[in-house]
PDB file of C-alpha atoms in Angstrom:
ATOM      1  CA  MET A   1     115.022  70.983 108.440  1.00 83.00           C
ATOM      2  CA  PRO A   2     116.368  71.340 104.969  1.00 90.00           C
ATOM      3  CA  PHE A   3     114.698  74.204 102.862  1.00 91.00           C
ATOM      4  CA  ALA A   4     112.707  72.203 101.278  1.00 91.00           C
ATOM      5  CA  ASP A   5     110.494  70.258 104.305  1.00 94.00           C
ATOM      6  CA  TRP A   6     111.230  74.085 105.834  1.00 94.00           C
ATOM      7  CA  LEU A   7     108.213  75.456 102.956  1.00 94.00           C
ATOM      8  CA  ARG A   8     105.851  72.743 102.649  1.00 94.00           C
ATOM      9  CA  LEU A   9     105.452  72.401 106.040  1.00 95.00           C
ATOM     10  CA  ARG A  10     104.251  76.331 106.443  1.00 96.00           C
ATOM     11  CA  GLU A  11     102.577  76.159 103.633  1.00 97.00           C
ATOM     12  CA  PRO A  12      99.131  75.679 104.664  1.00 97.00           C
ATOM     13  CA  VAL A  13      99.770  78.852 106.647  1.00 97.00           C
ATOM     14  CA  ASP A  14     101.000  80.863 104.634  1.00 98.00           C
ATOM     15  CA  ALA A  15      97.765  79.803 102.711  1.00 97.00           C
ATOM     16  CA  ALA A  16      95.581  80.786 104.741  1.00 97.00           C
ATOM     17  CA  ALA A  17      96.902  84.254 106.027  1.00 98.00           C
ATOM     18  CA  ARG A  18      97.326  85.750 102.312  1.00 98.00           C
ATOM     19  CA  ALA A  19      94.598  88.780 101.898  1.00 98.00           C
ATOM     20  CA  GLU A  20      92.096  87.394  99.196  1.00 97.00           C
ATOM     21  CA  ASP A  21      91.152  90.995  98.548  1.00 97.00           C
ATOM     22  CA  LEU A  22      93.936  91.717  97.264  1.00 98.00           C
ATOM     23  CA  VAL A  23      93.706  89.160  94.680  1.00 98.00           C
ATOM     24  CA  ASP A  24      90.066  90.251  93.942  1.00 97.00           C
ATOM     25  CA  ALA A  25      91.386  93.725  93.372  1.00 97.00           C
ATOM     26  CA  VAL A  26      93.944  92.497  90.796  1.00 97.00           C
ATOM     27  CA  ARG A  27      91.544  89.975  88.820  1.00 96.00           C
ATOM     28  CA  PRO A  28      90.168  93.072  86.769  1.00 94.00           C
ATOM     29  CA  ARG A  29      94.169  93.935  85.314  1.00 93.00           C
ATOM     30  CA  LEU A  30      94.655  90.207  84.635  1.00 96.00           C
ATOM     31  CA  THR A  31      94.127  89.392  80.669  1.00 94.00           C
ATOM     32  CA  GLY A  32      95.941  87.664  78.683  1.00 94.00           C
ATOM     33  CA  ASP A  33      94.992  83.874  76.577  1.00 95.00           C
ATOM     34  CA  PRO A  34      96.823  82.346  78.808  1.00 98.00           C
ATOM     35  CA  ILE A  35      97.657  84.625  81.708  1.00 98.00           C
ATOM     36  CA  LEU A  36     101.285  85.256  82.784  1.00 98.00           C
ATOM     37  CA  ILE A  37     102.910  85.369  85.234  1.00 98.00           C
ATOM     38  CA  HIS A  38     105.888  86.144  86.297  1.00 98.00           C
ATOM     39  CA  ASP A  39     106.524  84.557  90.539  1.00 98.00           C
ATOM     40  CA  LEU A  40     109.897  85.701  92.072  1.00 98.00           C
ATOM     41  CA  GLY A  41     111.172  83.401  95.011  1.00 97.00           C
ATOM     42  CA  SER A  42     109.023  81.464  93.644  1.00 97.00           C
ATOM     43  CA  GLY A  43     110.876  77.987  95.676  1.00 96.00           C
ATOM     44  CA  THR A  44     108.956  75.323  96.175  1.00 95.00           C
ATOM     45  CA  GLY A  45     105.867  76.728  94.563  1.00 96.00           C
ATOM     46  CA  SER A  46     103.498  77.822  97.261  1.00 97.00           C
ATOM     47  CA  MET A  47     102.364  81.049  95.188  1.00 98.00           C
ATOM     48  CA  SER A  48     101.987  79.958  92.649  1.00 97.00           C
ATOM     49  CA  ARG A  49      99.026  76.561  93.337  1.00 97.00           C
ATOM     50  CA  TRP A  50      97.630  78.675  96.057  1.00 98.00           C
ATOM     51  CA  LEU A  51      96.929  81.443  93.454  1.00 98.00           C
ATOM     52  CA  ALA A  52      96.271  79.432  90.043  1.00 98.00           C
ATOM     53  CA  ALA A  53      93.329  77.744  91.902  1.00 97.00           C
ATOM     54  CA  ARG A  54      92.023  81.446  92.459  1.00 97.00           C
ATOM     55  CA  LEU A  55      91.957  82.636  89.687  1.00 98.00           C
ATOM     56  CA  SER A  56      89.903  81.672  86.611  1.00 97.00           C
ATOM     57  CA  GLY A  57      91.402  80.777  82.236  1.00 97.00           C
ATOM     58  CA  PRO A  58      94.135  79.553  81.308  1.00 98.00           C
ATOM     59  CA  GLN A  59      96.930  80.297  82.805  1.00 98.00           C
ATOM     60  CA  HIS A  60     101.282  80.235  82.744  1.00 98.00           C
ATOM     61  CA  TRP A  61     103.740  80.712  85.139  1.00 98.00           C
ATOM     62  CA  VAL A  62     106.836  81.476  84.844  1.00 98.00           C
ATOM     63  CA  LEU A  63     108.659  80.294  88.224  1.00 98.00           C
ATOM     64  CA  HIS A  64     112.576  82.333  89.086  1.00 98.00           C
ATOM     65  CA  ASP A  65     114.466  81.365  92.309  1.00 97.00           C
ATOM     66  CA  ARG A  66     118.067  80.968  91.820  1.00 96.00           C
ATOM     67  CA  ASP A  67     117.720  77.366  93.465  1.00 96.00           C
ATOM     68  CA  ALA A  68     117.633  74.625  90.707  1.00 97.00           C
ATOM     69  CA  ASP A  69     116.189  71.741  93.043  1.00 96.00           C
ATOM     70  CA  LEU A  70     113.464  73.952  94.029  1.00 96.00           C
ATOM     71  CA  LEU A  71     112.644  74.692  90.649  1.00 97.00           C
ATOM     72  CA  ALA A  72     112.299  71.522  90.046  1.00 96.00           C
ATOM     73  CA  ARG A  73     110.481  70.485  92.604  1.00 95.00           C
ATOM     74  CA  ALA A  74     107.841  73.874  92.609  1.00 96.00           C
ATOM     75  CA  ALA A  75     107.649  72.443  88.487  1.00 96.00           C
ATOM     76  CA  ASP A  76     106.442  69.215  89.359  1.00 95.00           C
ATOM     77  CA  SER A  77     103.484  70.740  91.946  1.00 94.00           C
ATOM     78  CA  MET A  78     101.913  72.196  89.285  1.00 94.00           C
ATOM     79  CA  ALA A  79     101.664  69.942  87.328  1.00 91.00           C
ATOM     80  CA  GLY A  80      98.493  69.086  88.660  1.00 89.00           C
ATOM     81  CA  VAL A  81      97.045  72.341  89.203  1.00 96.00           C
ATOM     82  CA  THR A  82      94.214  74.553  87.463  1.00 97.00           C
ATOM     83  CA  ALA A  83      92.222  77.037  87.632  1.00 98.00           C
ATOM     84  CA  ALA A  84      89.152  78.153  89.703  1.00 97.00           C
ATOM     85  CA  ASP A  85      87.113  77.058  86.525  1.00 97.00           C
ATOM     86  CA  GLY A  86      89.426  73.873  86.132  1.00 97.00           C
ATOM     87  CA  ALA A  87      90.560  75.861  82.890  1.00 98.00           C
ATOM     88  CA  PRO A  88      94.981  74.655  82.127  1.00 97.00           C
ATOM     89  CA  VAL A  89      97.974  75.829  84.131  1.00 98.00           C
ATOM     90  CA  THR A  90     101.128  75.263  82.686  1.00 98.00           C
ATOM     91  CA  VAL A  91     105.010  76.197  83.997  1.00 98.00           C
ATOM     92  CA  ASP A  92     108.227  77.429  83.424  1.00 97.00           C
ATOM     93  CA  THR A  93     111.267  78.207  85.213  1.00 97.00           C
ATOM     94  CA  ARG A  94     114.003  80.513  84.904  1.00 97.00           C
ATOM     95  CA  CYS A  95     116.999  79.827  87.692  1.00 97.00           C
ATOM     96  CA  GLY A  96     119.329  82.871  88.302  1.00 96.00           C
ATOM     97  CA  ASP A  97     118.834  86.159  89.991  1.00 96.00           C
ATOM     98  CA  LEU A  98     115.835  87.422  90.549  1.00 93.00           C
ATOM     99  CA  THR A  99     117.190  91.056  91.911  1.00 94.00           C
ATOM    100  CA  ARG A 100     118.283  91.287  88.166  1.00 95.00           C
ATOM    101  CA  LEU A 101     115.250  90.366  86.398  1.00 96.00           C
ATOM    102  CA  GLY A 102     114.517  93.999  84.489  1.00 97.00           C
ATOM    103  CA  ALA A 103     111.492  95.729  82.684  1.00 97.00           C
ATOM    104  CA  ALA A 104     112.071  93.151  78.964  1.00 97.00           C
ATOM    105  CA  ASP A 105     112.126  90.148  81.200  1.00 97.00           C
ATOM    106  CA  LEU A 106     108.779  90.806  82.694  1.00 97.00           C
ATOM    107  CA  SER A 107     106.681  93.153  80.444  1.00 96.00           C
ATOM    108  CA  ASP A 108     104.691  89.979  78.662  1.00 96.00           C
ATOM    109  CA  GLY A 109     103.100  89.258  81.466  1.00 97.00           C
ATOM    110  CA  ALA A 110     100.329  90.118  83.665  1.00 98.00           C
ATOM    111  CA  LEU A 111     101.011  90.421  86.832  1.00 98.00           C
ATOM    112  CA  VAL A 112     104.613  89.764  89.424  1.00 98.00           C
ATOM    113  CA  THR A 113     104.029  87.852  92.216  1.00 98.00           C
ATOM    114  CA  ALA A 114     106.368  86.739  95.128  1.00 98.00           C
ATOM    115  CA  SER A 115     105.697  85.012  98.765  1.00 98.00           C
ATOM    116  CA  ALA A 116     108.103  85.334 101.924  1.00 97.00           C
ATOM    117  CA  LEU A 117     110.967  86.609  99.643  1.00 97.00           C
ATOM    118  CA  LEU A 118     110.974  91.304 100.256  1.00 97.00           C
ATOM    119  CA  ASP A 119     113.266  90.249 103.572  1.00 96.00           C
ATOM    120  CA  MET A 120     115.940  88.648 102.616  1.00 96.00           C
ATOM    121  CA  LEU A 121     116.460  91.076  99.602  1.00 98.00           C
ATOM    122  CA  THR A 122     118.825  94.694 100.590  1.00 98.00           C
ATOM    123  CA  ALA A 123     117.530  98.293  99.394  1.00 98.00           C
ATOM    124  CA  GLU A 124     119.045  98.315  96.184  1.00 98.00           C
ATOM    125  CA  GLU A 125     117.528  94.816  95.522  1.00 98.00           C
ATOM    126  CA  VAL A 126     114.108  95.677  96.290  1.00 98.00           C
ATOM    127  CA  GLU A 127     114.051  98.954  94.004  1.00 98.00           C
ATOM    128  CA  ARG A 128     115.367  97.096  91.350  1.00 97.00           C
ATOM    129  CA  VAL A 129     112.158  94.901  92.318  1.00 98.00           C
ATOM    130  CA  VAL A 130     109.722  97.959  92.303  1.00 98.00           C
ATOM    131  CA  ALA A 131     111.474  99.398  88.863  1.00 98.00           C
ATOM    132  CA  ALA A 132     111.054  96.728  87.048  1.00 98.00           C
ATOM    133  CA  CYS A 133     108.068  96.164  87.737  1.00 98.00           C
ATOM    134  CA  VAL A 134     106.603  99.878  87.228  1.00 98.00           C
ATOM    135  CA  ASP A 135     108.592 100.839  83.844  1.00 97.00           C
ATOM    136  CA  ALA A 136     106.792  97.573  82.726  1.00 97.00           C
ATOM    137  CA  ASP A 137     103.653  98.779  83.873  1.00 96.00           C
ATOM    138  CA  ARG A 138     102.882  95.407  85.660  1.00 96.00           C
ATOM    139  CA  PRO A 139     100.655  95.065  88.938  1.00 98.00           C
ATOM    140  CA  ALA A 140     102.490  93.188  91.684  1.00 98.00           C
ATOM    141  CA  LEU A 141     101.114  91.045  94.639  1.00 98.00           C
ATOM    142  CA  PHE A 142     103.921  90.627  97.219  1.00 98.00           C
ATOM    143  CA  ALA A 143     102.784  87.877 100.089  1.00 98.00           C
ATOM    144  CA  VAL A 144     103.528  87.365 103.610  1.00 98.00           C
ATOM    145  CA  SER A 145     106.085  89.688 104.316  1.00 97.00           C
ATOM    146  CA  VAL A 146     107.662  89.559 107.951  1.00 97.00           C
ATOM    147  CA  THR A 147     107.305  92.817 109.458  1.00 97.00           C
ATOM    148  CA  GLY A 148     109.399  91.418 112.530  1.00 97.00           C
ATOM    149  CA  ARG A 149     106.362  91.144 115.568  1.00 98.00           C
ATOM    150  CA  VAL A 150     105.951  88.663 117.428  1.00 98.00           C
ATOM    151  CA  ARG A 151     103.044  87.326 119.973  1.00 98.00           C
ATOM    152  CA  LEU A 152     103.600  84.173 122.075  1.00 97.00           C
ATOM    153  CA  THR A 153     101.505  82.886 124.381  1.00 96.00           C
ATOM    154  CA  PRO A 154     101.388  82.272 127.463  1.00 95.00           C
ATOM    155  CA  ALA A 155     104.157  85.617 128.002  1.00 96.00           C
ATOM    156  CA  ASP A 156     107.297  84.822 129.257  1.00 95.00           C
ATOM    157  CA  PRO A 157     110.180  87.436 130.259  1.00 94.00           C
ATOM    158  CA  LEU A 158     112.667  86.920 127.608  1.00 96.00           C
ATOM    159  CA  ASP A 159     109.716  87.228 124.642  1.00 97.00           C
ATOM    160  CA  GLY A 160     110.602  90.890 123.898  1.00 97.00           C
ATOM    161  CA  GLU A 161     114.277  90.438 123.862  1.00 97.00           C
ATOM    162  CA  VAL A 162     114.518  87.237 121.904  1.00 98.00           C
ATOM    163  CA  GLN A 163     111.947  88.865 119.069  1.00 98.00           C
ATOM    164  CA  GLU A 164     114.814  91.805 119.494  1.00 98.00           C
ATOM    165  CA  ALA A 165     117.816  89.918 118.491  1.00 98.00           C
ATOM    166  CA  PHE A 166     116.499  87.896 116.120  1.00 98.00           C
ATOM    167  CA  ASN A 167     114.820  91.387 114.354  1.00 98.00           C
ATOM    168  CA  ALA A 168     118.520  92.668 114.493  1.00 98.00           C
ATOM    169  CA  HIS A 169     119.990  88.723 112.971  1.00 98.00           C
ATOM    170  CA  GLN A 170     117.327  89.490 109.854  1.00 98.00           C
ATOM    171  CA  ARG A 171     119.040  93.142 108.576  1.00 98.00           C
ATOM    172  CA  ARG A 172     122.176  91.871 109.078  1.00 97.00           C
ATOM    173  CA  THR A 173     124.802  91.366 106.361  1.00 97.00           C
ATOM    174  CA  VAL A 174     125.886  88.750 104.190  1.00 94.00           C
ATOM    175  CA  ASP A 175     128.155  88.486 101.783  1.00 94.00           C
ATOM    176  CA  GLY A 176     128.150  92.759 101.728  1.00 95.00           C
ATOM    177  CA  ARG A 177     124.806  92.464 101.453  1.00 96.00           C
ATOM    178  CA  ARG A 178     122.956  94.208 103.911  1.00 97.00           C
ATOM    179  CA  LEU A 179     119.342  92.493 104.710  1.00 98.00           C
ATOM    180  CA  LEU A 180     115.584  94.355 105.149  1.00 98.00           C
ATOM    181  CA  GLY A 181     114.586  91.794 107.291  1.00 98.00           C
ATOM    182  CA  PRO A 182     111.166  93.799 109.189  1.00 98.00           C
ATOM    183  CA  ASP A 183     111.595  97.394 107.290  1.00 98.00           C
ATOM    184  CA  ALA A 184     111.058  95.233 103.418  1.00 98.00           C
ATOM    185  CA  PRO A 185     107.764  96.168 103.850  1.00 98.00           C
ATOM    186  CA  ALA A 186     107.607  99.865 104.157  1.00 98.00           C
ATOM    187  CA  ALA A 187     111.217  99.852 102.071  1.00 98.00           C
ATOM    188  CA  THR A 188     109.267  98.128  99.263  1.00 98.00           C
ATOM    189  CA  ALA A 189     105.557 100.839  99.743  1.00 98.00           C
ATOM    190  CA  ALA A 190     107.896 103.552  99.678  1.00 98.00           C
ATOM    191  CA  ALA A 191     109.763 102.348  96.606  1.00 98.00           C
ATOM    192  CA  PHE A 192     106.321 102.116  94.692  1.00 98.00           C
ATOM    193  CA  ALA A 193     105.285 105.427  96.584  1.00 98.00           C
ATOM    194  CA  ARG A 194     107.905 106.970  94.308  1.00 97.00           C
ATOM    195  CA  ARG A 195     107.204 105.860  91.644  1.00 97.00           C
ATOM    196  CA  GLY A 196     103.466 107.354  92.448  1.00 97.00           C
ATOM    197  CA  VAL A 197     102.092 104.118  91.795  1.00 98.00           C
ATOM    198  CA  ARG A 198      99.304 102.922  94.393  1.00 96.00           C
ATOM    199  CA  VAL A 199      99.835 100.887  96.944  1.00 98.00           C
ATOM    200  CA  ARG A 200      97.579  98.522  99.462  1.00 98.00           C
ATOM    201  CA  GLU A 201      98.456  96.502 102.419  1.00 98.00           C
ATOM    202  CA  ARG A 202      96.039  94.307 104.664  1.00 98.00           C
ATOM    203  CA  PRO A 203      97.946  92.271 107.918  1.00 98.00           C
ATOM    204  CA  SER A 204      98.525  87.999 107.251  1.00 98.00           C
ATOM    205  CA  PRO A 205      99.687  86.899 110.462  1.00 98.00           C
ATOM    206  CA  TRP A 206     100.684  83.505 111.145  1.00 98.00           C
ATOM    207  CA  ARG A 207      97.848  82.121 113.901  1.00 97.00           C
ATOM    208  CA  LEU A 208      99.621  79.585 115.368  1.00 97.00           C
ATOM    209  CA  GLY A 209      98.305  76.956 117.835  1.00 95.00           C
ATOM    210  CA  PRO A 210      97.794  73.513 118.846  1.00 95.00           C
ATOM    211  CA  GLU A 211      96.579  72.219 115.223  1.00 95.00           C
ATOM    212  CA  GLN A 212     100.023  73.830 114.225  1.00 95.00           C
ATOM    213  CA  ALA A 213     102.343  72.342 116.887  1.00 94.00           C
ATOM    214  CA  ASP A 214     104.892  71.299 114.170  1.00 94.00           C
ATOM    215  CA  LEU A 215     105.720  74.375 112.832  1.00 95.00           C
ATOM    216  CA  ALA A 216     105.504  76.142 116.463  1.00 95.00           C
ATOM    217  CA  ALA A 217     107.977  74.303 117.539  1.00 95.00           C
ATOM    218  CA  GLU A 218     110.406  74.279 114.135  1.00 96.00           C
ATOM    219  CA  TRP A 219     110.191  78.459 113.409  1.00 97.00           C
ATOM    220  CA  PHE A 220     110.221  78.653 117.690  1.00 97.00           C
ATOM    221  CA  ARG A 221     113.983  76.624 116.947  1.00 97.00           C
ATOM    222  CA  GLY A 222     114.607  79.298 113.976  1.00 97.00           C
ATOM    223  CA  TRP A 223     113.763  82.334 115.492  1.00 98.00           C
ATOM    224  CA  LEU A 224     115.264  81.825 118.697  1.00 98.00           C
ATOM    225  CA  GLY A 225     118.787  80.305 117.718  1.00 98.00           C
ATOM    226  CA  ALA A 226     118.833  83.623 114.783  1.00 98.00           C
ATOM    227  CA  ALA A 227     118.348  85.277 118.118  1.00 98.00           C
ATOM    228  CA  CYS A 228     121.318  83.502 119.686  1.00 98.00           C
ATOM    229  CA  GLU A 229     123.729  83.828 117.430  1.00 98.00           C
ATOM    230  CA  GLN A 230     123.461  87.318 117.133  1.00 98.00           C
ATOM    231  CA  ARG A 231     123.436  87.876 121.130  1.00 98.00           C
ATOM    232  CA  PRO A 232     125.240  84.782 122.738  1.00 98.00           C
ATOM    233  CA  ASP A 233     124.777  86.700 126.257  1.00 97.00           C
ATOM    234  CA  LEU A 234     121.797  84.830 125.018  1.00 97.00           C
ATOM    235  CA  VAL A 235     122.446  81.513 125.461  1.00 97.00           C
ATOM    236  CA  GLY A 236     122.346  80.884 128.311  1.00 96.00           C
ATOM    237  CA  PRO A 237     119.062  81.894 129.625  1.00 96.00           C
ATOM    238  CA  ALA A 238     117.926  80.743 125.719  1.00 96.00           C
ATOM    239  CA  ARG A 239     118.256  76.602 127.478  1.00 96.00           C
ATOM    240  CA  VAL A 240     115.445  77.119 130.054  1.00 96.00           C
ATOM    241  CA  TYR A 241     113.442  79.543 127.648  1.00 97.00           C
ATOM    242  CA  ALA A 242     113.281  76.581 124.796  1.00 97.00           C
ATOM    243  CA  LYS A 243     112.548  74.037 127.411  1.00 97.00           C
ATOM    244  CA  ARG A 244     109.557  75.672 128.999  1.00 95.00           C
ATOM    245  CA  ARG A 245     108.277  77.315 125.826  1.00 96.00           C
ATOM    246  CA  LEU A 246     109.007  73.577 123.885  1.00 95.00           C
ATOM    247  CA  ALA A 247     106.764  71.924 126.535  1.00 95.00           C
ATOM    248  CA  ASP A 248     103.925  74.475 125.723  1.00 94.00           C
ATOM    249  CA  ALA A 249     104.209  73.202 121.137  1.00 93.00           C
ATOM    250  CA  ALA A 250     104.242  69.916 122.811  1.00 93.00           C
ATOM    251  CA  ALA A 251     101.581  70.543 125.053  1.00 93.00           C
ATOM    252  CA  GLY A 252      99.220  72.482 122.741  1.00 91.00           C
ATOM    253  CA  ARG A 253      99.530  75.292 125.168  1.00 93.00           C
ATOM    254  CA  LEU A 254     101.654  77.719 122.931  1.00 95.00           C
ATOM    255  CA  GLY A 255      99.666  79.755 120.330  1.00 96.00           C
ATOM    256  CA  VAL A 256     101.948  82.718 118.042  1.00 98.00           C
ATOM    257  CA  ARG A 257     101.265  85.020 116.494  1.00 98.00           C
ATOM    258  CA  VAL A 258     103.269  86.258 113.907  1.00 98.00           C
ATOM    259  CA  GLU A 259     102.720  89.462 111.626  1.00 98.00           C
ATOM    260  CA  HIS A 260     103.613  89.848 107.765  1.00 98.00           C
ATOM    261  CA  ARG A 261     102.028  92.025 104.836  1.00 98.00           C
ATOM    262  CA  ASP A 262     100.815  91.483 101.907  1.00 98.00           C
ATOM    263  CA  LEU A 263     100.868  94.742  99.481  1.00 98.00           C
ATOM    264  CA  LEU A 264     100.021  95.012  96.033  1.00 98.00           C
ATOM    265  CA  ALA A 265     101.125  97.938  93.982  1.00 98.00           C
ATOM    266  CA  GLY A 266      99.650  98.383  90.986  1.00 94.00           C
ATOM    267  CA  GLY A 267      96.763  96.756  90.989  1.00 73.00           C
TER     268      GLY A 267
END
């Protein structure tokens, strides 16, 4: 499945998972006319659309991503978005390496946001992002970061082994970059804490049932595929396992809970 289609498919469950009380907590700090918000790793703009509709007053969003095509899609999708009180929402896009942003790049904003980003960063990149937010004295709301914990129902003896292999894959080294994967939420919270910034954390799990059968099946294929890439010895057992699990998903019998964490730093 193309990445943009995957982002579209997961958007409703991301929206349902995010911790809205963290938005309430940061709202008093959001000043400006318009309120300017930097969205890091914006993808197709799901975080921007979700949060813009929960804030009142004119807003200007700056969307950061490495993928120019995704940025164009995000900007187009924001065209009809308004604030909670009907105020206008405008958008700017910046294509580049978001891990190289410094305090000067973020200091004009009232808030820094990201969704489903941290696990794709290294420890060094998280440190740079955190330092930029802290040095700019801006709160940061990071949503839907994977923790590595998954529960499938009905349970299967292979679930735990696949989960372990998938998490190892998430921590793999890519082009010399060792990804944090499920260690990212804790590493990010610790980086803020070392700089004296308070961090609030909330669970933000995906809960997939019969109504999300298409997403559950697509997620499962990716989850199992990454596990088998990490551990080729799983390929044989995975064939029967996948057939059984995908049949359950198609019949509406498969339940999936994927754990995530939301973090609010400085709010």
